[in-house]
XYZ file of C-alpha atoms in Angstrom:
602
model
C 5.338 -65.661 121.709
C 1.688 -64.801 120.939
C 1.185 -61.161 120.025
C -0.983 -59.223 122.441
C -4.207 -57.901 120.982
C -4.783 -54.159 120.890
C -7.665 -53.102 123.139
C -9.638 -50.258 121.566
C -12.537 -48.281 123.061
C -14.775 -46.695 120.399
C -17.085 -43.869 121.500
C -19.356 -42.989 118.562
C -22.562 -40.990 118.003
C -24.950 -43.465 116.312
C -25.842 -47.171 116.257
C -25.288 -47.737 112.560
C -21.595 -46.875 112.971
C -21.325 -49.308 115.849
C -22.537 -52.197 113.718
C -20.208 -51.267 110.847
C -17.144 -51.000 113.141
C -17.857 -54.339 114.773
C -18.275 -56.060 111.394
C -15.052 -54.635 109.994
C -13.135 -55.434 113.132
C -14.397 -58.993 113.277
C -13.727 -59.796 109.606
C -10.561 -57.773 108.839
C -8.801 -56.843 112.101
C -8.648 -59.884 114.453
C -5.655 -58.251 116.228
C -8.002 -55.648 117.676
C -10.247 -56.253 120.679
C -13.003 -53.680 120.218
C -15.483 -52.235 122.672
C -18.066 -49.802 121.254
C -20.137 -47.321 123.260
C -22.819 -45.105 121.645
C -23.595 -41.586 122.841
C -23.704 -37.964 121.627
C -20.935 -35.565 122.416
C -22.238 -34.982 125.930
C -22.683 -38.664 126.744
C -19.551 -39.750 124.870
C -17.165 -37.860 127.116
C -18.788 -39.275 130.211
C -18.761 -42.823 128.833
C -15.079 -42.554 127.945
C -14.065 -41.123 131.293
C -15.882 -43.912 133.157
C -14.442 -46.697 131.034
C -10.987 -45.594 129.699
C -9.088 -46.983 132.747
C -10.245 -50.557 131.983
C -6.968 -51.475 130.347
C -7.571 -49.930 126.927
C -4.699 -48.951 124.656
C -6.499 -46.364 122.538
C -9.801 -44.500 122.163
C -11.498 -44.138 118.757
C -14.081 -41.405 118.228
C -15.145 -38.756 115.740
C -16.231 -35.115 115.529
C -16.649 -33.079 118.688
C -16.427 -36.132 120.928
C -12.912 -36.850 119.678
C -11.933 -33.225 120.102
C -13.148 -33.099 123.701
C -11.682 -36.455 124.679
C -8.172 -35.377 123.644
C -8.172 -32.958 126.621
C -10.053 -35.233 129.062
C -8.242 -38.589 129.102
C -4.612 -39.750 129.200
C -4.922 -42.281 126.399
C -4.222 -41.579 122.752
C -7.424 -40.551 120.919
C -7.686 -41.318 117.200
C -10.341 -39.533 115.172
C -12.359 -41.323 112.498
C -11.538 -39.200 109.429
C -13.984 -37.515 107.128
C -13.201 -38.771 103.602
C -14.214 -37.525 100.160
C -16.513 -40.570 99.792
C -18.274 -39.590 103.027
C -19.015 -36.122 101.639
C -20.049 -37.386 98.177
C -22.493 -39.875 99.738
C -24.051 -37.097 101.835
C -24.256 -34.742 98.812
C -26.212 -37.358 96.809
C -28.739 -37.570 99.611
C -29.410 -33.813 99.286
C -30.596 -34.184 95.715
C -34.218 -33.061 95.571
C -34.084 -31.575 99.108
C -32.679 -28.122 98.257
C -30.374 -26.527 95.756
C -28.661 -24.565 98.547
C -26.994 -26.425 101.412
C -24.135 -25.918 103.820
C -21.726 -28.249 105.543
C -21.657 -27.653 109.363
C -19.406 -29.412 111.803
C -16.841 -29.209 114.581
C -13.590 -27.418 113.634
C -11.757 -30.695 113.040
C -14.494 -32.044 110.738
C -14.868 -28.649 108.995
C -11.134 -28.489 108.347
C -11.239 -31.889 106.632
C -14.152 -30.717 104.513
C -12.255 -27.511 103.531
C -9.256 -29.570 102.479
C -11.362 -31.864 100.336
C -13.173 -28.841 98.903
C -9.882 -27.412 97.661
C -8.636 -30.795 96.426
C -11.671 -31.381 94.205
C -12.064 -27.678 93.285
C -15.650 -27.583 94.509
C -17.552 -24.564 95.822
C -19.137 -25.877 98.998
C -20.192 -23.599 101.860
C -18.509 -24.879 105.010
C -19.070 -23.570 108.548
C -17.517 -24.618 111.905
C -18.941 -24.301 115.351
C -17.525 -24.847 118.787
C -19.024 -26.669 121.743
C -18.915 -25.366 125.322
C -16.145 -26.682 127.584
C -18.800 -27.894 129.988
C -20.715 -30.779 128.396
C -23.729 -29.938 130.550
C -24.242 -26.628 128.716
C -26.153 -26.293 125.472
C -24.212 -25.594 122.266
C -25.628 -22.047 121.769
C -23.096 -21.250 119.031
C -24.459 -24.107 116.917
C -28.103 -22.966 117.166
C -27.146 -19.350 116.432
C -25.202 -20.444 113.354
C -28.017 -22.612 112.036
C -30.538 -19.786 112.551
C -28.304 -17.421 110.606
C -27.985 -19.965 107.783
C -31.769 -20.435 107.707
C -32.230 -16.646 107.489
C -29.811 -16.538 104.540
C -31.896 -19.052 102.605
C -30.140 -22.334 103.312
C -32.710 -25.156 103.489
C -30.450 -28.215 103.910
C -27.582 -28.970 106.274
C -24.902 -31.597 105.850
C -23.338 -32.066 109.284
C -22.141 -34.284 112.061
C -24.602 -35.904 114.408
C -24.994 -32.843 116.627
C -25.406 -30.431 113.748
C -27.920 -32.696 111.992
C -30.017 -33.118 115.130
C -30.047 -29.349 115.785
C -30.936 -28.558 112.153
C -33.952 -30.861 112.256
C -35.037 -29.203 115.513
C -35.011 -25.838 113.659
C -37.049 -27.189 110.773
C -34.184 -27.554 108.282
C -33.535 -30.594 106.115
C -30.572 -32.462 107.529
C -28.239 -35.164 106.209
C -25.673 -36.594 108.643
C -22.134 -36.999 107.442
C -21.761 -40.684 108.226
C -18.527 -42.616 108.224
C -18.091 -45.291 105.578
C -16.140 -48.525 105.572
C -13.053 -46.742 104.120
C -12.918 -44.438 107.166
C -13.246 -47.390 109.560
C -10.428 -49.287 107.895
C -8.255 -46.187 107.979
C -8.815 -45.504 111.666
C -8.161 -49.176 112.619
C -4.881 -49.147 110.647
C -3.896 -45.860 112.334
C -4.673 -47.359 115.753
C -2.516 -50.412 115.038
C 0.370 -48.327 113.799
C 0.263 -45.820 116.685
C -0.142 -48.416 119.449
C 2.536 -50.604 117.885
C 4.973 -47.683 118.053
C 3.924 -46.929 121.656
C 4.430 -50.561 122.638
C 7.893 -50.624 121.043
C 8.833 -47.441 122.925
C 7.418 -48.910 126.189
C 9.351 -52.168 125.698
C 12.517 -50.248 124.865
C 11.958 -48.098 127.952
C 11.500 -51.167 130.147
C 14.612 -52.733 128.646
C 16.614 -49.562 129.244
C 15.444 -49.447 132.877
C 16.440 -53.118 133.319
C 19.896 -52.426 131.808
C 20.336 -49.351 134.027
C 19.536 -51.418 137.100
C 22.224 -53.903 136.124
C 24.901 -51.194 135.965
C 27.501 -50.663 138.688
C 25.928 -47.267 139.417
C 22.402 -46.030 140.167
C 20.708 -43.435 137.981
C 18.567 -40.623 139.424
C 16.929 -37.987 137.210
C 15.115 -34.849 138.384
C 13.003 -32.368 136.540
C 14.057 -28.730 136.825
C 11.520 -28.106 139.590
C 13.312 -30.822 141.614
C 10.553 -33.409 141.074
C 11.914 -36.936 140.832
C 11.506 -38.088 137.219
C 13.324 -41.441 137.160
C 15.308 -43.516 139.650
C 16.896 -46.952 139.801
C 17.526 -46.642 143.554
C 16.289 -49.766 145.353
C 14.977 -49.888 148.866
C 12.895 -47.483 150.891
C 15.506 -45.385 152.718
C 16.627 -43.079 149.891
C 15.155 -39.783 151.033
C 18.423 -38.362 152.468
C 20.351 -39.230 149.280
C 17.669 -37.763 147.037
C 17.497 -34.572 149.066
C 21.296 -34.260 148.923
C 21.157 -34.638 145.143
C 18.415 -31.980 144.860
C 20.655 -29.548 146.761
C 23.457 -30.252 144.318
C 21.340 -29.457 141.245
C 22.313 -25.762 141.287
C 25.957 -26.719 140.935
C 25.535 -28.874 137.821
C 26.751 -27.027 134.708
C 24.333 -26.368 131.835
C 26.725 -28.070 129.454
C 29.220 -30.811 130.100
C 29.335 -32.686 133.412
C 30.851 -32.568 136.880
C 31.739 -35.103 139.497
C 31.899 -35.044 143.297
C 31.847 -37.344 146.305
C 29.802 -37.270 149.490
C 29.932 -39.263 152.704
C 26.352 -39.682 153.948
C 25.380 -41.887 156.837
C 28.582 -43.983 156.669
C 28.251 -44.520 152.881
C 30.641 -42.894 150.463
C 28.826 -41.793 147.263
C 30.851 -40.959 144.123
C 28.626 -39.108 141.750
C 28.746 -37.848 138.173
C 26.130 -35.229 137.261
C 25.049 -33.651 133.996
C 22.203 -31.573 132.539
C 19.948 -33.229 129.950
C 17.698 -31.514 127.430
C 14.777 -33.300 125.738
C 12.510 -31.192 123.566
C 11.323 -28.266 125.629
C 12.128 -29.994 128.949
C 15.322 -29.851 131.017
C 16.497 -32.534 133.443
C 19.422 -33.149 135.787
C 20.881 -36.676 135.865
C 23.007 -38.160 138.595
C 24.970 -41.386 138.239
C 25.696 -42.707 141.712
C 28.162 -45.360 142.891
C 28.374 -46.175 146.624
C 30.360 -48.128 149.132
C 30.060 -48.403 152.883
C 33.032 -47.141 154.892
C 33.986 -47.439 158.531
C 34.222 -44.047 160.214
C 37.550 -44.904 161.803
C 39.076 -45.752 158.497
C 38.128 -42.343 157.110
C 39.509 -40.184 159.925
C 41.139 -37.114 158.357
C 39.694 -37.891 154.897
C 36.834 -35.678 153.706
C 35.110 -35.793 150.374
C 33.828 -32.341 149.308
C 31.079 -31.152 147.020
C 30.962 -27.710 145.396
C 28.653 -26.638 148.244
C 31.242 -27.767 150.780
C 33.969 -25.782 148.991
C 31.707 -22.752 148.899
C 31.101 -23.065 152.675
C 34.894 -23.058 153.231
C 35.265 -19.796 151.333
C 32.017 -18.069 152.316
C 33.544 -16.408 155.401
C 37.129 -16.584 154.121
C 39.393 -13.621 153.810
C 40.439 -15.045 150.470
C 37.245 -13.539 149.102
C 39.145 -10.239 149.359
C 42.774 -11.273 148.792
C 42.016 -13.821 146.049
C 43.520 -11.435 143.527
C 46.873 -11.671 145.281
C 49.762 -12.861 143.172
C 50.077 -16.174 144.967
C 46.475 -17.322 144.652
C 46.158 -16.049 141.100
C 49.341 -17.869 140.172
C 48.048 -21.086 141.717
C 44.837 -20.925 139.680
C 46.834 -20.323 136.491
C 49.059 -23.370 137.286
C 45.996 -25.601 137.767
C 44.320 -24.357 134.557
C 47.356 -24.765 132.396
C 49.114 -27.789 133.879
C 48.418 -31.040 135.709
C 51.537 -30.617 137.851
C 51.000 -30.698 141.650
C 50.722 -27.354 143.468
C 52.366 -26.731 146.804
C 50.836 -24.044 149.067
C 53.145 -22.702 151.797
C 52.679 -20.040 154.382
C 53.100 -19.232 158.006
C 50.906 -20.598 160.770
C 47.365 -19.265 160.798
C 46.886 -18.476 157.102
C 43.785 -20.742 156.737
C 45.250 -22.649 153.829
C 42.191 -24.905 153.636
C 40.186 -21.898 152.529
C 42.878 -21.004 150.013
C 42.803 -24.558 148.573
C 38.998 -24.353 148.313
C 39.265 -20.983 146.518
C 41.732 -22.491 144.035
C 39.328 -25.397 143.319
C 36.356 -23.095 142.843
C 38.241 -20.640 140.651
C 39.734 -23.174 138.288
C 38.818 -26.173 136.107
C 38.855 -28.338 139.275
C 35.320 -27.218 140.109
C 34.018 -29.954 137.811
C 35.992 -32.750 139.512
C 35.448 -34.599 142.811
C 37.557 -33.057 145.567
C 38.974 -34.927 148.565
C 40.683 -33.132 151.462
C 43.179 -35.256 153.409
C 44.233 -33.592 156.687
C 47.555 -35.291 157.514
C 47.307 -34.031 161.113
C 44.120 -36.080 161.688
C 45.107 -39.374 160.084
C 45.129 -42.253 162.551
C 46.659 -45.694 162.074
C 43.506 -47.093 160.451
C 42.982 -44.208 158.040
C 46.721 -44.236 157.119
C 46.434 -47.965 156.280
C 43.205 -47.289 154.362
C 44.826 -44.440 152.409
C 47.846 -46.463 151.310
C 46.402 -49.939 150.824
C 42.623 -49.996 150.383
C 41.182 -50.519 146.908
C 38.742 -47.607 147.383
C 41.352 -45.195 148.691
C 41.409 -41.748 147.027
C 44.894 -42.740 145.805
C 43.307 -45.477 143.688
C 40.835 -43.196 141.873
C 41.207 -41.299 138.612
C 40.170 -37.802 137.661
C 39.940 -36.430 141.193
C 41.402 -33.497 142.979
C 43.241 -34.476 146.197
C 44.444 -31.859 148.725
C 46.982 -33.007 151.290
C 46.632 -30.546 154.126
C 49.328 -30.147 156.804
C 51.689 -32.382 154.869
C 54.564 -31.183 157.035
C 52.989 -32.752 160.187
C 53.750 -36.237 158.850
C 56.934 -37.898 160.082
C 59.773 -38.143 157.605
C 59.108 -41.896 157.253
C 55.436 -41.377 156.447
C 56.168 -38.555 154.007
C 58.490 -40.905 152.163
C 55.855 -43.650 152.124
C 53.125 -41.315 150.808
C 55.302 -39.757 148.107
C 56.393 -43.258 147.048
C 52.772 -44.406 146.776
C 51.863 -41.314 144.739
C 54.775 -41.864 142.363
C 54.237 -45.630 141.910
C 50.505 -45.150 141.184
C 51.265 -42.323 138.714
C 48.840 -40.209 140.715
C 50.273 -36.942 139.322
C 49.244 -38.098 135.835
C 45.781 -39.209 136.832
C 44.679 -36.639 139.399
C 45.301 -33.002 140.341
C 47.241 -32.846 143.595
C 47.454 -29.965 146.052
C 49.762 -29.903 149.099
C 50.074 -27.396 151.913
C 52.914 -26.965 154.433
C 53.372 -24.515 157.275
C 56.758 -22.834 157.075
C 58.712 -20.908 159.733
C 58.249 -17.176 160.124
C 60.017 -15.274 157.334
C 60.550 -18.421 155.229
C 58.775 -19.376 151.997
C 58.995 -23.146 152.367
C 59.515 -25.989 154.792
C 61.632 -29.161 154.635
C 58.506 -31.224 153.766
C 57.662 -28.781 151.025
C 61.096 -29.184 149.426
C 60.534 -32.935 149.275
C 57.255 -32.430 147.332
C 58.937 -30.021 144.909
C 61.981 -32.275 144.337
C 60.204 -35.667 144.080
C 56.866 -34.673 142.516
C 57.867 -31.519 140.579
C 55.311 -29.441 142.444
C 54.849 -25.739 141.661
C 55.437 -23.517 144.727
C 52.848 -20.913 145.699
C 53.693 -19.001 148.902
C 50.841 -17.182 150.612
C 51.859 -13.854 152.117
C 51.571 -13.330 155.885
C 49.048 -10.829 157.189
C 51.711 -8.272 158.074
C 52.338 -7.906 154.306
C 48.684 -7.194 153.596
C 48.396 -3.857 155.443
C 46.614 -2.079 152.530
C 43.894 -4.770 152.403
C 43.435 -4.964 156.167
C 40.607 -2.340 156.381
C 38.579 -4.362 153.854
C 39.273 -7.541 155.731
C 38.164 -5.897 158.977
C 34.879 -4.817 157.384
C 34.301 -8.352 156.005
C 34.911 -9.876 159.401
C 32.618 -7.423 161.173
C 29.900 -8.052 158.630
C 30.048 -11.739 159.428
C 30.135 -11.174 163.177
C 27.118 -8.848 163.064
C 24.844 -11.782 162.283
C 25.327 -13.027 165.851
C 25.718 -9.766 167.779
C 22.895 -8.039 169.703
C 24.089 -4.636 168.469
C 25.426 -4.142 164.920
C 29.015 -2.901 164.671
C 29.476 -0.627 161.707
C 33.221 0.046 161.903
C 36.484 0.788 163.692
C 37.921 4.208 164.462
C 40.561 5.330 162.034
C 43.273 5.334 164.732
C 42.236 1.786 165.601
C 42.609 0.661 161.964
C 46.101 2.175 161.927
C 47.009 0.187 165.068
C 45.825 -3.003 163.448
C 47.884 -2.248 160.336
C 51.005 -1.656 162.455
C 50.624 -4.838 164.440
C 52.906 -7.792 163.539
C 50.238 -10.567 163.507
C 52.453 -13.566 164.449
C 49.448 -15.945 164.089
C 48.078 -14.266 160.942
C 44.438 -14.691 159.851
C 43.181 -16.885 162.698
C 44.600 -14.365 165.194
C 43.043 -11.435 163.242
C 39.651 -13.106 163.247
C 39.838 -13.821 166.998
C 40.864 -10.253 167.873
C 38.099 -8.710 165.763
C 35.615 -11.051 167.400
C 36.758 -10.037 170.875
C 36.649 -6.311 169.985
C 33.136 -6.641 168.529
C 31.744 -8.528 171.525
C 33.291 -6.027 174.040
C 32.312 -2.909 172.084
C 30.295 -0.361 174.104
C 28.518 1.056 171.113
C 28.377 0.574 167.334
C 31.934 1.860 166.752
C 35.028 -0.014 168.002
C 37.237 2.589 169.731
C 40.959 2.869 169.174
C 41.728 2.630 172.908
C 40.047 -0.793 172.990
C 42.183 -1.892 170.045
C 45.359 -0.601 171.699
C 44.575 -2.337 174.985
C 43.821 -5.706 173.320
C 46.903 -5.633 171.104
C 49.078 -4.921 174.163
C 47.662 -8.039 175.836
C 48.394 -10.017 172.626
C 52.010 -8.861 172.631
C 52.459 -9.949 176.208
C 50.892 -13.344 175.621
C 52.969 -13.833 172.480
C 56.163 -12.943 174.379
C 55.321 -15.402 177.125
C 54.595 -18.125 174.578
C 57.931 -17.542 172.932
C 59.687 -17.847 176.282
C 57.964 -21.128 176.980
C 58.683 -22.533 173.537
C 62.364 -21.605 173.726
C 63.000 -22.748 177.321
C 65.944 -25.154 177.300
C 65.322 -28.813 177.970
C 66.815 -30.036 181.212
C 68.883 -33.100 180.403
C 70.048 -33.662 183.980
C 67.788 -36.551 184.949
C 66.838 -40.133 184.186
C 65.482 -41.169 180.822
C 61.986 -41.425 182.245
C 62.173 -37.825 183.608
C 63.559 -36.468 180.313
C 60.773 -38.358 178.441
C 58.105 -36.819 180.715
C 59.603 -33.339 180.173
C 59.513 -33.781 176.406
C 55.912 -34.954 176.599
C 54.994 -31.941 178.752
C 56.622 -29.445 176.370
C 55.046 -30.954 173.274
C 51.592 -31.030 174.920
C 51.946 -27.400 175.956
C 53.003 -26.430 172.415
C 49.999 -28.199 170.963
C 47.539 -26.692 173.454
C 46.959 -30.010 175.222
C 45.853 -31.794 172.080
C 47.050 -35.363 172.565
C 46.290 -36.403 168.931
C 48.424 -33.551 167.535
C 51.165 -34.215 170.119
C 51.298 -37.910 169.181
C 51.580 -37.006 165.530
C 54.427 -34.654 166.150
C 56.239 -37.241 168.233
C 55.634 -39.975 165.612
C 53.928 -42.321 168.097
C 50.413 -43.703 168.467
C 47.957 -41.819 170.619
C 47.579 -44.895 172.834
C 51.378 -44.954 173.374
C 51.329 -41.314 174.417
C 48.468 -41.978 176.816
C 50.373 -44.965 178.315
C 53.554 -42.909 178.773
C 51.617 -40.136 180.496
C 49.812 -42.561 182.762
C 52.841 -44.546 183.791
C 55.786 -42.109 184.196
């Protein structure tokens, strides 16, 4: 493969240098394609800015023009160096002109002269001047410096093109520090070396991009200000995914990595994220794998990010009772052991929020989290869960929470536990289970199965009636959340009203407490909830609870045909589930369509 020639643009101050550069390039550096433009420091910047975008690899210049171009263009600028031979040649030309001369140049040229002065132990007078940022302005500093030197008795100036021209204009003898063939060879070699390295880096970068695009995952990198830095995402419709990743940047740890999953527009994304540091810059990288899923096959299965978990706990009472023995013990289990954890508690304890709090408060925060609500699994999602290659049960390094495990029929519980055991899921993932237990109990039959067959650690969440001392705090938290949507802010409950709440039995626990506080806040006549309003509402709750118990415990009339008994069973179960046909079908262990058919054709 023929090597590509380096394209160099030289912007220089005098014609003699142009001829020398062209000759050296033609005879000694055929691998360089050289374009030379001549102009002073004012013209040189303009020439470069008008021509640098013509496919050049590098710009070569000297003196002030090189200094200015480094801040004006996006190409590498290589300065033609000032060598000892350049200074010696200029010194010889001052013989007979004056016995007192000074070297005057831009800071970069003056610094080179100072270094050579020290190297050869000479005693040359060297002065630097600066040019204005605006090339259209005159270099007043240069003329002031030259006038001062003239007043001090200097009669000859060795300088760059600008200094030599200004010295002559002030009546001083001037010798320009010209660049010799050694300087030209040196700058050409530097250009070849620099651009060769740049090309190698560019080729390596292109190869890396190609390799990344061939991976099973996509790579997306953001700068810390959320600007997209690099992406292998193909196609045009990536805005939603990129915006989702930007929102997750705040949850990526400064060291190490984290993983999460997100269902977006019918596509399940599994994502690994980490912070990257390069020099003084920080980046956030996401490695994204995706697969399209059918909504019906995912019913009851929810993949959660850290932001999702935080939303579960943002208005949760577990922000207050998280230091309870049960929750603290669960977090300790998770941090110290990979054994499954079983959460149990009475109806209404918002165990989803408790599970989210455990994930956020433990090492699980850095893992993808999937919530599987067993009460919402339909036939398709059940088949997907047990048999599909992309099921959460087939993944490694995840946290899986089986919510409402006790709702599953005995047959399905056995199936699921068997699949977990055969896939060694307890050794690959962290598992959480939750079961609702009867009032006064610490476990349920389904929970005992998990403990016996999967060696799960039991964590029982206390009912609300055992949290009387924390109830005032919980009431304040709830009112604070409700105030965001109330026309008049509620700032508290009368002391006698708080006592009534503490004395109440709370058969439906946290969800009942939240509902009652909401009702009291909405009906409040002023900014303080009165104790008589609390007393009146709790009395209604007791009556409703008593009626519900009577309904639930009414005996089943077995004096009738099978069809009539079946209809009575369906009626009782539907009443107990609040008319929810999906939940009723789950409890009966039949398909929702079967339930609908039985109800339609008694």
